[in-house]
Amino acid sequence: DTGVSQDPRHKITKRGQNVTFRCDPISEHNRLYWYRQTLGQGPEFLTYFQNEAQLEKSRLLSDRFSAERPKGSFSTLEIQRTEQGDSAMYLCASSFLGGRRTEAFFGQGTRLTVV
Amino acid sequence: AQTVTQSQPEMSVQEAETVTLSCTYDTSESNYYLFWYKQPPSRQMILVIRQEAYKQQNATENRFSVNFQKAAKSFSLKISDSQLGDTAMYFCAFTLEGNKLVFGAGTILRVKS
């Protein structure tokens, strides 16, 4: 297993455009998380899934943000009508709930720049 | 709500010396997990060490060890024999089992040769 992978690694978009990011978790992991990290800060929780069910959404996740995990495997995070304040690193992580070790493993992130 | 506080924005240490990074947290729960994650300049978050709250014994992983003080809600990370590759941002994080991680603001550690 190659770990958590995210695509794209970098995205530059114009304000008002829509963007979509993809995350492929570690294959046997049933939980998948999205976080947002701005420069010099710790990651902030956005949402998470157990299998295909979205169990929690942060109040940070405005109605312009939507996340899906349609078959309980990969996940997408879409941002509609991007704003400059959306510029950040978007991190995906996965974990396995039910095993002896439940720590989350992170991908390399997608850096979004809104111009 | 749970919170995590890292009071040291930046730290530096000479190669081969020991450094301790501080972390305090706040929760009303009794069963939880604490982690230290390392984020090198390449940006991928890497797990350094974990601690289950029900375990009294402090976790150790090679050169990394923690001082877990449950009553004081303190969880510090000690790095022994510091190496240049330890230069990174270090995040303390809290979670209830299987749930979201709550991160501190991070401590930048610079190891100097």
mmCIF file of N, CA and C in Angstrom, chain A residues 4 9 31 33 35 37 39-43 45 48 56 89 91 97 100-108 111, chain B residues 33 35 37 39 42-47 50 52 55 61 89 91 95 97-106:
data_model
loop_
_atom_site.group_PDB
_atom_site.id
_atom_site.type_symbol
_atom_site.label_atom_id
_atom_site.label_comp_id
_atom_site.label_asym_id
_atom_site.label_seq_id
_atom_site.Cartn_x
_atom_site.Cartn_y
_atom_site.Cartn_z
ATOM 1 N N VAL A 4 -1.878 7.267 1.801
ATOM 2 C CA VAL A 4 -2.946 8.157 1.373
ATOM 3 C C VAL A 4 -2.430 9.039 0.236
ATOM 4 N N ARG A 9 -1.753 17.974 -6.451
ATOM 5 C CA ARG A 9 -0.907 18.464 -5.371
ATOM 6 C C ARG A 9 -1.025 19.987 -5.246
ATOM 7 N N ARG A 31 -12.361 4.943 7.749
ATOM 8 C CA ARG A 31 -12.644 6.351 8.054
ATOM 9 C C ARG A 31 -11.753 7.249 7.205
ATOM 10 N N TYR A 33 -10.973 11.514 6.519
ATOM 11 C CA TYR A 33 -11.117 12.852 7.099
ATOM 12 C C TYR A 33 -10.571 13.901 6.131
ATOM 13 N N TYR A 35 -9.192 17.944 6.299
ATOM 14 C CA TYR A 35 -8.764 19.050 7.142
ATOM 15 C C TYR A 35 -8.298 20.191 6.236
ATOM 16 N N GLN A 37 -5.593 23.507 6.306
ATOM 17 C CA GLN A 37 -4.468 24.074 7.036
ATOM 18 C C GLN A 37 -3.984 25.335 6.348
ATOM 19 N N LEU A 39 -1.218 28.646 6.417
ATOM 20 C CA LEU A 39 0.214 28.728 6.677
ATOM 21 C C LEU A 39 0.518 29.035 8.136
ATOM 22 N N GLY A 40 1.347 28.196 8.741
ATOM 23 C CA GLY A 40 1.773 28.422 10.114
ATOM 24 C C GLY A 40 0.769 28.013 11.173
ATOM 25 N N GLN A 41 -0.307 27.357 10.763
ATOM 26 C CA GLN A 41 -1.345 26.945 11.705
ATOM 27 C C GLN A 41 -1.514 25.429 11.702
ATOM 28 N N GLY A 42 -2.164 24.934 12.743
ATOM 29 C CA GLY A 42 -2.505 23.527 12.762
ATOM 30 C C GLY A 42 -3.705 23.232 11.875
ATOM 31 N N PRO A 43 -3.809 22.008 11.408
ATOM 32 C CA PRO A 43 -4.974 21.644 10.583
ATOM 33 C C PRO A 43 -6.282 21.805 11.360
ATOM 34 N N PHE A 45 -10.351 20.671 11.346
ATOM 35 C CA PHE A 45 -11.251 19.634 10.862
ATOM 36 C C PHE A 45 -12.341 20.224 9.987
ATOM 37 N N TYR A 48 -15.778 14.242 8.124
ATOM 38 C CA TYR A 48 -15.253 12.901 8.010
ATOM 39 C C TYR A 48 -16.346 11.896 7.656
ATOM 40 N N GLU A 56 -19.871 13.721 10.270
ATOM 41 C CA GLU A 56 -19.771 15.017 10.933
ATOM 42 C C GLU A 56 -19.232 16.050 9.962
ATOM 43 N N MET A 89 -3.997 24.743 2.413
ATOM 44 C CA MET A 89 -3.653 23.354 2.121
ATOM 45 C C MET A 89 -4.820 22.501 2.604
ATOM 46 N N LEU A 91 -5.923 18.834 3.501
ATOM 47 C CA LEU A 91 -5.324 17.559 3.870
ATOM 48 C C LEU A 91 -6.391 16.483 4.009
ATOM 49 N N LEU A 97 -11.158 2.227 12.040
ATOM 50 C CA LEU A 97 -11.858 2.111 13.315
ATOM 51 C C LEU A 97 -12.210 0.661 13.522
ATOM 52 N N ARG A 100 -6.652 -2.429 16.460
ATOM 53 C CA ARG A 100 -5.945 -2.102 17.697
ATOM 54 C C ARG A 100 -5.349 -0.698 17.640
ATOM 55 N N ARG A 101 -4.963 -0.294 16.457
ATOM 56 C CA ARG A 101 -4.376 1.032 16.298
ATOM 57 C C ARG A 101 -5.299 1.863 15.422
ATOM 58 N N THR A 102 -5.641 3.038 15.900
ATOM 59 C CA THR A 102 -6.625 3.845 15.176
ATOM 60 C C THR A 102 -6.072 5.182 14.729
ATOM 61 N N GLU A 103 -4.769 5.324 14.719
ATOM 62 C CA GLU A 103 -4.236 6.638 14.344
ATOM 63 C C GLU A 103 -4.470 6.924 12.870
ATOM 64 N N ALA A 104 -4.539 8.207 12.561
ATOM 65 C CA ALA A 104 -4.780 8.649 11.198
ATOM 66 C C ALA A 104 -3.473 8.822 10.448
ATOM 67 N N PHE A 105 -3.526 8.470 9.161
ATOM 68 C CA PHE A 105 -2.395 8.654 8.259
ATOM 69 C C PHE A 105 -2.792 9.704 7.231
ATOM 70 N N PHE A 106 -1.880 10.612 6.979
ATOM 71 C CA PHE A 106 -2.174 11.768 6.136
ATOM 72 C C PHE A 106 -1.586 11.643 4.749
ATOM 73 N N GLY A 107 -2.280 12.263 3.796
ATOM 74 C CA GLY A 107 -1.733 12.461 2.472
ATOM 75 C C GLY A 107 -0.862 13.702 2.435
ATOM 76 N N GLN A 108 -0.306 13.986 1.260
ATOM 77 C CA GLN A 108 0.599 15.128 1.123
ATOM 78 C C GLN A 108 -0.141 16.440 0.953
ATOM 79 N N ARG A 111 -2.552 21.912 -2.285
ATOM 80 C CA ARG A 111 -2.435 23.353 -1.996
ATOM 81 C C ARG A 111 -3.278 24.133 -2.989
ATOM 82 N N TYR B 33 -7.056 9.749 23.144
ATOM 83 C CA TYR B 33 -5.736 9.466 22.614
ATOM 84 C C TYR B 33 -5.032 10.793 22.340
ATOM 85 N N PHE B 35 -1.462 12.465 20.406
ATOM 86 C CA PHE B 35 -0.463 12.189 19.386
ATOM 87 C C PHE B 35 0.479 13.373 19.244
ATOM 88 N N TYR B 37 2.514 14.710 15.922
ATOM 89 C CA TYR B 37 2.758 14.576 14.496
ATOM 90 C C TYR B 37 3.875 15.525 14.100
ATOM 91 N N GLN B 39 5.592 17.527 10.784
ATOM 92 C CA GLN B 39 5.332 17.976 9.413
ATOM 93 C C GLN B 39 6.591 18.649 8.888
ATOM 94 N N SER B 42 8.362 19.340 3.442
ATOM 95 C CA SER B 42 7.657 18.721 2.321
ATOM 96 C C SER B 42 6.153 18.645 2.575
ATOM 97 N N ARG B 43 5.719 18.927 3.813
ATOM 98 C CA ARG B 43 4.325 19.098 4.203
ATOM 99 C C ARG B 43 3.537 17.851 4.575
ATOM 100 N N GLN B 44 4.013 16.626 4.321
ATOM 101 C CA GLN B 44 3.219 15.478 4.716
ATOM 102 C C GLN B 44 3.329 15.260 6.208
ATOM 103 N N MET B 45 2.201 15.113 6.855
ATOM 104 C CA MET B 45 2.125 14.899 8.290
ATOM 105 C C MET B 45 2.511 13.452 8.590
ATOM 106 N N ILE B 46 3.413 13.274 9.538
ATOM 107 C CA ILE B 46 3.882 11.936 9.884
ATOM 108 C C ILE B 46 3.674 11.727 11.376
ATOM 109 N N LEU B 47 3.122 10.582 11.745
ATOM 110 C CA LEU B 47 2.925 10.273 13.155
ATOM 111 C C LEU B 47 4.270 9.988 13.812
ATOM 112 N N ARG B 50 2.221 8.021 19.869
ATOM 113 C CA ARG B 50 0.843 8.064 20.357
ATOM 114 C C ARG B 50 0.799 7.627 21.812
ATOM 115 N N GLU B 52 -2.260 6.394 24.744
ATOM 116 C CA GLU B 52 -3.633 6.158 25.166
ATOM 117 C C GLU B 52 -3.788 6.697 26.588
ATOM 118 N N LYS B 55 -3.447 4.438 29.705
ATOM 119 C CA LYS B 55 -2.145 3.864 30.034
ATOM 120 C C LYS B 55 -1.328 4.856 30.856
ATOM 121 N N GLU B 61 9.309 5.876 21.473
ATOM 122 C CA GLU B 61 9.581 5.404 20.125
ATOM 123 C C GLU B 61 11.001 5.844 19.778
ATOM 124 N N MET B 89 7.833 21.155 11.675
ATOM 125 C CA MET B 89 6.763 21.655 12.543
ATOM 126 C C MET B 89 6.211 20.441 13.275
ATOM 127 N N PHE B 91 3.169 19.015 15.734
ATOM 128 C CA PHE B 91 1.810 19.269 16.198
ATOM 129 C C PHE B 91 1.424 18.251 17.262
ATOM 130 N N THR B 95 -7.641 13.162 20.271
ATOM 131 C CA THR B 95 -8.839 12.593 19.672
ATOM 132 C C THR B 95 -9.542 11.660 20.646
ATOM 133 N N GLU B 97 -11.658 8.199 20.492
ATOM 134 C CA GLU B 97 -11.326 7.085 19.604
ATOM 135 C C GLU B 97 -12.050 7.155 18.271
ATOM 136 N N GLY B 98 -11.271 7.199 17.222
ATOM 137 C CA GLY B 98 -11.805 7.144 15.868
ATOM 138 C C GLY B 98 -12.398 8.443 15.369
ATOM 139 N N ASN B 99 -12.404 9.440 16.191
ATOM 140 C CA ASN B 99 -13.018 10.707 15.784
ATOM 141 C C ASN B 99 -11.989 11.697 15.257
ATOM 142 N N LYS B 100 -12.454 12.878 14.984
ATOM 143 C CA LYS B 100 -11.585 13.890 14.408
ATOM 144 C C LYS B 100 -10.440 14.233 15.358
ATOM 145 N N LEU B 101 -9.340 14.640 14.753
ATOM 146 C CA LEU B 101 -8.206 15.137 15.513
ATOM 147 C C LEU B 101 -8.388 16.630 15.772
ATOM 148 N N VAL B 102 -8.039 17.039 16.982
ATOM 149 C CA VAL B 102 -7.971 18.458 17.317
ATOM 150 C C VAL B 102 -6.495 18.778 17.506
ATOM 151 N N PHE B 103 -5.993 19.721 16.709
ATOM 152 C CA PHE B 103 -4.565 20.025 16.692
ATOM 153 C C PHE B 103 -4.264 21.301 17.463
ATOM 154 N N GLY B 104 -3.057 21.360 17.997
ATOM 155 C CA GLY B 104 -2.520 22.612 18.479
ATOM 156 C C GLY B 104 -2.000 23.438 17.314
ATOM 157 N N ALA B 105 -1.502 24.625 17.623
ATOM 158 C CA ALA B 105 -1.029 25.538 16.580
ATOM 159 C C ALA B 105 0.344 25.150 16.045
ATOM 160 N N GLY B 106 1.027 24.256 16.741
ATOM 161 C CA GLY B 106 2.309 23.772 16.255
ATOM 162 C C GLY B 106 3.497 24.480 16.871
#
